[in-house]
Amino acid sequence: DIQMTQSPASLSASLGETVTIECRASEDIYNGLAWYQQKPGKSPQLLIYNANSLHTGVPSRFSGSGSGTQYSLKINSLQSEDVASYFCQQYYNYPDTFGAGTKLELK
Amino acid sequence: EVQLVESGGGLVQPGSSLKLSCVASGFTFSNYGMNWIRQAPKKGLEWIALIYYDSSNKYYADSVKGRFTISRDNSKNTLYLEMNSLRSEDTAMYYCAKRAGSGLFDYWGQGVMVTVSS
């Protein structure tokens, strides 16, 4: 199985700040990567797919980048509604696997 | 609007069985693969089962293979997960999720809690 290593595990940032979350795959996943946001008590919601494509309705302050084994999610101008946990997922190879998650809090 | 609504969870004893359901609306259910994904309390996400749009193929995580069965009824827009020989480590929130063509999960249900405890 492809292992997804996500960092940091937790992150504290101020409103308006830019934050970056990283995800490293144990082998090349050829941009088969998605990012999900999970707000407290809610189900995950798709943010980014194919490493850098924004899902319908997702604010443009979210962006994804990367290639090969290294990927990142960037949130520009952090808003209070962005407080959530974020997960990466590879879907290049079966079985789909997730990163352990990053919990984002306001400073 | 895509909606996925799970039901059937609850508190059960180790070794027992439970069947989850997920009713879909807002898209052509019979055209898409569907998945079950679970999340243990305060833990990450674990994909556990996939069924193709026409039930022609089914795949399972090793952790549930031989104990869980995924199925669907396209005439009822409903996805199922039959869980047997439940263990304490199966305690989790169970989500059904629609699979986009490339393999990612573009819509999720609200989840249903399964607690396995004596």
Tab-separated table of C-alpha atoms in Angstrom:
chain	number	residue	atom	x	y	z
A	1	ASP	CA	0.000	0.000	0.000
A	2	ILE	CA	1.133	3.587	-0.621
A	3	GLN	CA	1.842	5.392	2.649
A	4	MET	CA	0.864	9.051	2.951
A	5	THR	CA	2.832	11.112	5.462
A	6	GLN	CA	1.165	14.406	6.308
A	7	SER	CA	2.697	17.326	8.201
A	8	PRO	CA	2.324	19.077	10.476
A	9	ALA	CA	-0.092	17.136	12.681
A	10	SER	CA	-1.399	20.393	14.091
A	11	LEU	CA	-1.068	24.032	13.179
A	12	SER	CA	-2.008	27.287	14.831
A	13	ALA	CA	-2.310	30.418	12.689
A	14	SER	CA	-3.787	33.918	12.802
A	15	LEU	CA	-6.625	35.321	10.703
A	16	GLY	CA	-5.322	36.583	7.378
A	17	GLU	CA	-2.214	34.420	7.523
A	18	THR	CA	-1.128	31.996	4.796
A	19	VAL	CA	-0.745	28.364	5.867
A	20	THR	CA	0.736	25.364	4.083
A	21	ILE	CA	0.142	21.684	4.747
A	22	GLU	CA	2.406	19.029	3.235
A	23	CYS	CA	1.800	15.471	2.156
A	24	ARG	CA	4.463	13.003	1.065
A	25	ALA	CA	3.710	9.720	-0.687
A	26	SER	CA	5.883	6.635	-0.297
A	27	GLU	CA	6.088	6.393	-4.099
A	28	ASP	CA	5.210	8.481	-7.135
A	29	ILE	CA	1.420	9.002	-7.304
A	30	TYR	CA	1.418	11.009	-10.559
A	31	ASN	CA	-0.829	13.787	-9.207
A	32	GLY	CA	-3.492	11.325	-8.074
A	33	LEU	CA	-4.010	13.328	-4.909
A	34	ALA	CA	-6.977	14.962	-3.248
A	35	TRP	CA	-7.361	17.227	-0.222
A	36	TYR	CA	-10.381	17.167	2.083
A	37	GLN	CA	-11.572	19.527	4.792
A	38	GLN	CA	-13.398	18.174	7.833
A	39	LYS	CA	-14.977	20.701	10.182
A	40	PRO	CA	-15.691	19.617	13.776
A	41	GLY	CA	-18.612	17.197	13.927
A	42	LYS	CA	-19.038	17.141	10.144
A	43	SER	CA	-18.141	14.813	7.295
A	44	PRO	CA	-15.124	15.467	5.046
A	45	GLN	CA	-15.623	17.710	2.029
A	46	LEU	CA	-13.536	17.622	-1.145
A	47	LEU	CA	-11.373	20.697	-1.694
A	48	ILE	CA	-8.773	19.807	-4.315
A	49	TYR	CA	-8.378	16.927	-6.767
A	50	ASN	CA	-5.685	15.920	-9.249
A	51	ALA	CA	-3.282	17.726	-6.917
A	52	ASN	CA	-4.191	21.234	-8.094
A	53	SER	CA	-7.819	21.393	-9.347
A	54	LEU	CA	-10.349	23.218	-7.198
A	55	HIS	CA	-13.621	21.352	-6.531
A	56	THR	CA	-16.877	23.124	-7.346
A	57	GLY	CA	-17.732	25.872	-4.888
A	58	VAL	CA	-14.401	25.854	-3.036
A	59	PRO	CA	-13.052	29.371	-2.354
A	60	SER	CA	-10.079	30.434	-4.450
A	61	ARG	CA	-7.955	31.054	-1.337
A	62	PHE	CA	-7.400	27.283	-1.340
A	63	SER	CA	-4.812	25.916	-3.758
A	64	GLY	CA	-2.903	22.705	-4.283
A	65	SER	CA	0.456	21.995	-5.836
A	66	GLY	CA	3.130	19.367	-6.157
A	67	SER	CA	4.180	16.390	-8.194
A	68	GLY	CA	5.808	13.007	-7.822
A	69	THR	CA	5.805	12.206	-4.120
A	70	GLN	CA	5.537	15.716	-2.649
A	71	TYR	CA	2.282	17.724	-2.470
A	72	SER	CA	1.001	20.710	-0.563
A	73	LEU	CA	-2.221	22.522	0.264
A	74	LYS	CA	-2.049	26.290	0.719
A	75	ILE	CA	-4.676	28.469	2.327
A	76	ASN	CA	-4.268	32.168	1.646
A	77	SER	CA	-5.723	34.805	3.940
A	78	LEU	CA	-6.971	32.395	6.621
A	79	GLN	CA	-10.617	32.845	7.609
A	80	SER	CA	-12.329	31.703	10.821
A	81	GLU	CA	-14.422	29.191	8.840
A	82	ASP	CA	-11.205	27.429	7.772
A	83	VAL	CA	-10.749	25.984	11.268
A	84	ALA	CA	-10.898	22.278	10.516
A	85	SER	CA	-8.871	19.145	9.997
A	86	TYR	CA	-7.371	18.566	6.572
A	87	PHE	CA	-6.591	15.200	5.011
A	88	CYS	CA	-4.741	14.221	1.864
A	89	GLN	CA	-5.670	11.087	-0.079
A	90	GLN	CA	-3.907	9.266	-2.897
A	91	TYR	CA	-6.078	7.545	-5.479
A	92	TYR	CA	-3.346	6.668	-7.979
A	93	ASN	CA	-3.079	3.123	-6.730
A	94	TYR	CA	-5.396	0.686	-4.974
A	95	PRO	CA	-6.151	0.786	-2.099
A	96	ASP	CA	-6.851	4.466	-1.624
A	97	THR	CA	-4.945	5.739	1.389
A	98	PHE	CA	-5.184	8.868	3.503
A	99	GLY	CA	-2.753	10.999	5.414
A	100	ALA	CA	-3.205	11.135	9.196
A	101	GLY	CA	-4.574	14.669	9.038
A	102	THR	CA	-3.649	18.204	10.083
A	103	LYS	CA	-5.696	20.022	12.694
A	104	LEU	CA	-5.783	23.756	11.966
A	105	GLU	CA	-6.653	26.126	14.801
A	106	LEU	CA	-6.753	29.880	15.204
A	107	LYS	CA	-4.012	31.530	17.202
B	1	GLU	CA	-28.028	18.749	-4.852
B	2	VAL	CA	-26.197	15.515	-4.080
B	3	GLN	CA	-27.343	13.931	-0.835
B	4	LEU	CA	-26.169	10.755	0.867
B	5	VAL	CA	-27.981	9.701	4.029
B	6	GLU	CA	-26.676	6.804	6.106
B	7	SER	CA	-28.626	4.823	8.670
B	8	GLY	CA	-28.474	1.594	10.640
B	9	GLY	CA	-25.734	2.291	13.135
B	10	GLY	CA	-25.846	1.639	16.854
B	11	LEU	CA	-24.311	-0.105	19.842
B	12	VAL	CA	-23.665	-3.809	19.371
B	13	GLN	CA	-21.742	-6.525	21.183
B	14	PRO	CA	-18.523	-8.048	19.848
B	15	GLY	CA	-19.221	-10.885	17.427
B	16	SER	CA	-22.570	-9.541	16.350
B	17	SER	CA	-23.793	-8.215	12.995
B	18	LEU	CA	-25.147	-4.942	11.672
B	19	LYS	CA	-26.281	-3.657	8.292
B	20	LEU	CA	-25.789	-0.046	7.234
B	21	SER	CA	-27.719	1.700	4.484
B	22	CYS	CA	-27.023	4.828	2.464
B	23	VAL	CA	-29.773	6.417	0.380
B	24	ALA	CA	-28.551	8.601	-2.475
B	25	SER	CA	-30.255	11.456	-4.299
B	26	GLY	CA	-29.352	14.341	-6.588
B	27	PHE	CA	-27.360	12.295	-9.106
B	28	THR	CA	-27.744	9.189	-11.260
B	29	PHE	CA	-26.801	6.621	-8.623
B	30	SER	CA	-26.525	3.742	-11.106
B	31	ASN	CA	-23.704	5.520	-12.981
B	32	TYR	CA	-21.207	5.756	-10.127
B	33	GLY	CA	-19.046	3.596	-7.945
B	34	MET	CA	-19.746	3.943	-4.247
B	35	ASN	CA	-17.603	3.510	-1.175
B	36	TRP	CA	-17.672	3.055	2.563
B	37	ILE	CA	-15.045	4.923	4.566
B	38	ARG	CA	-14.720	4.890	8.337
B	39	GLN	CA	-13.175	7.069	10.992
B	40	ALA	CA	-12.433	5.745	14.468
B	41	PRO	CA	-12.925	8.286	17.297
B	42	LYS	CA	-10.277	11.018	17.132
B	43	LYS	CA	-8.526	9.119	14.336
B	44	GLY	CA	-7.947	9.431	10.619
B	45	LEU	CA	-9.887	8.128	7.644
B	46	GLU	CA	-9.814	4.527	6.437
B	47	TRP	CA	-11.296	3.418	3.122
B	48	ILE	CA	-12.937	0.028	3.630
B	49	ALA	CA	-15.018	-0.931	0.592
B	50	LEU	CA	-15.797	-0.052	-3.016
B	51	ILE	CA	-18.526	-1.314	-5.332
B	52	TYR	CA	-18.650	-0.550	-9.026
B	53	TYR	CA	-21.697	1.178	-10.551
B	54	ASP	CA	-23.093	-2.138	-11.780
B	55	SER	CA	-21.932	-4.316	-8.840
B	56	SER	CA	-19.552	-6.109	-11.205
B	57	ASN	CA	-16.583	-5.582	-8.914
B	58	LYS	CA	-16.183	-5.182	-5.180
B	59	TYR	CA	-13.028	-4.395	-3.250
B	60	TYR	CA	-12.294	-4.424	0.477
B	61	ALA	CA	-9.609	-3.277	2.853
B	62	ASP	CA	-7.712	-6.141	4.441
B	63	SER	CA	-9.051	-5.078	7.844
B	64	VAL	CA	-12.631	-6.021	6.876
B	65	LYS	CA	-12.172	-8.604	4.113
B	66	GLY	CA	-14.219	-11.729	4.787
B	67	ARG	CA	-16.351	-10.027	7.450
B	68	PHE	CA	-17.981	-7.093	5.623
B	69	THR	CA	-19.998	-7.170	2.400
B	70	ILE	CA	-20.795	-4.156	0.259
B	71	SER	CA	-23.841	-4.231	-2.012
B	72	ARG	CA	-26.207	-1.881	-3.768
B	73	ASP	CA	-29.740	-1.729	-5.147
B	74	ASN	CA	-29.794	0.706	-8.062
B	75	SER	CA	-33.591	0.549	-8.245
B	76	LYS	CA	-33.721	1.991	-4.725
B	77	ASN	CA	-30.688	4.310	-5.013
B	78	THR	CA	-29.323	2.569	-1.944
B	79	LEU	CA	-25.893	1.358	-0.877
B	80	TYR	CA	-25.428	-1.219	1.873
B	81	LEU	CA	-22.705	-2.500	4.157
B	82	GLU	CA	-23.317	-5.772	5.923
B	83	MET	CA	-20.947	-6.166	8.859
B	84	ASN	CA	-20.424	-9.522	10.560
B	85	SER	CA	-18.171	-10.718	13.381
B	86	LEU	CA	-17.831	-7.186	14.645
B	87	ARG	CA	-14.837	-6.314	16.812
B	88	SER	CA	-14.115	-3.438	19.166
B	89	GLU	CA	-11.697	-2.026	16.574
B	90	ASP	CA	-14.618	-1.623	14.152
B	91	THR	CA	-15.976	1.145	16.389
B	92	ALA	CA	-16.087	4.199	14.122
B	93	MET	CA	-18.158	6.689	12.217
B	94	TYR	CA	-19.046	5.099	8.889
B	95	TYR	CA	-19.437	7.302	5.836
B	96	CYS	CA	-20.738	6.438	2.415
B	97	ALA	CA	-19.079	8.399	-0.349
B	98	LYS	CA	-19.673	8.812	-4.055
B	99	ARG	CA	-16.686	7.976	-6.176
B	100	ALA	CA	-15.657	10.329	-8.952
B	101	GLY	CA	-14.415	8.643	-12.116
B	102	SER	CA	-10.769	9.005	-11.213
B	103	GLY	CA	-11.122	7.465	-7.782
B	104	LEU	CA	-11.509	10.342	-5.404
B	105	PHE	CA	-14.555	10.869	-3.190
B	106	ASP	CA	-16.476	13.920	-4.325
B	107	TYR	CA	-19.488	13.697	-1.991
B	108	TRP	CA	-19.874	12.203	1.477
B	109	GLY	CA	-22.802	11.419	3.713
B	110	GLN	CA	-23.135	12.764	7.233
B	111	GLY	CA	-22.007	9.464	8.702
B	112	VAL	CA	-23.475	6.857	11.048
B	113	MET	CA	-21.868	5.741	14.290
B	114	VAL	CA	-21.150	2.090	15.011
B	115	THR	CA	-20.013	1.181	18.529
B	116	VAL	CA	-18.866	-2.350	19.292
B	117	SER	CA	-18.684	-2.941	23.017
B	118	SER	CA	-19.786	-5.421	25.639
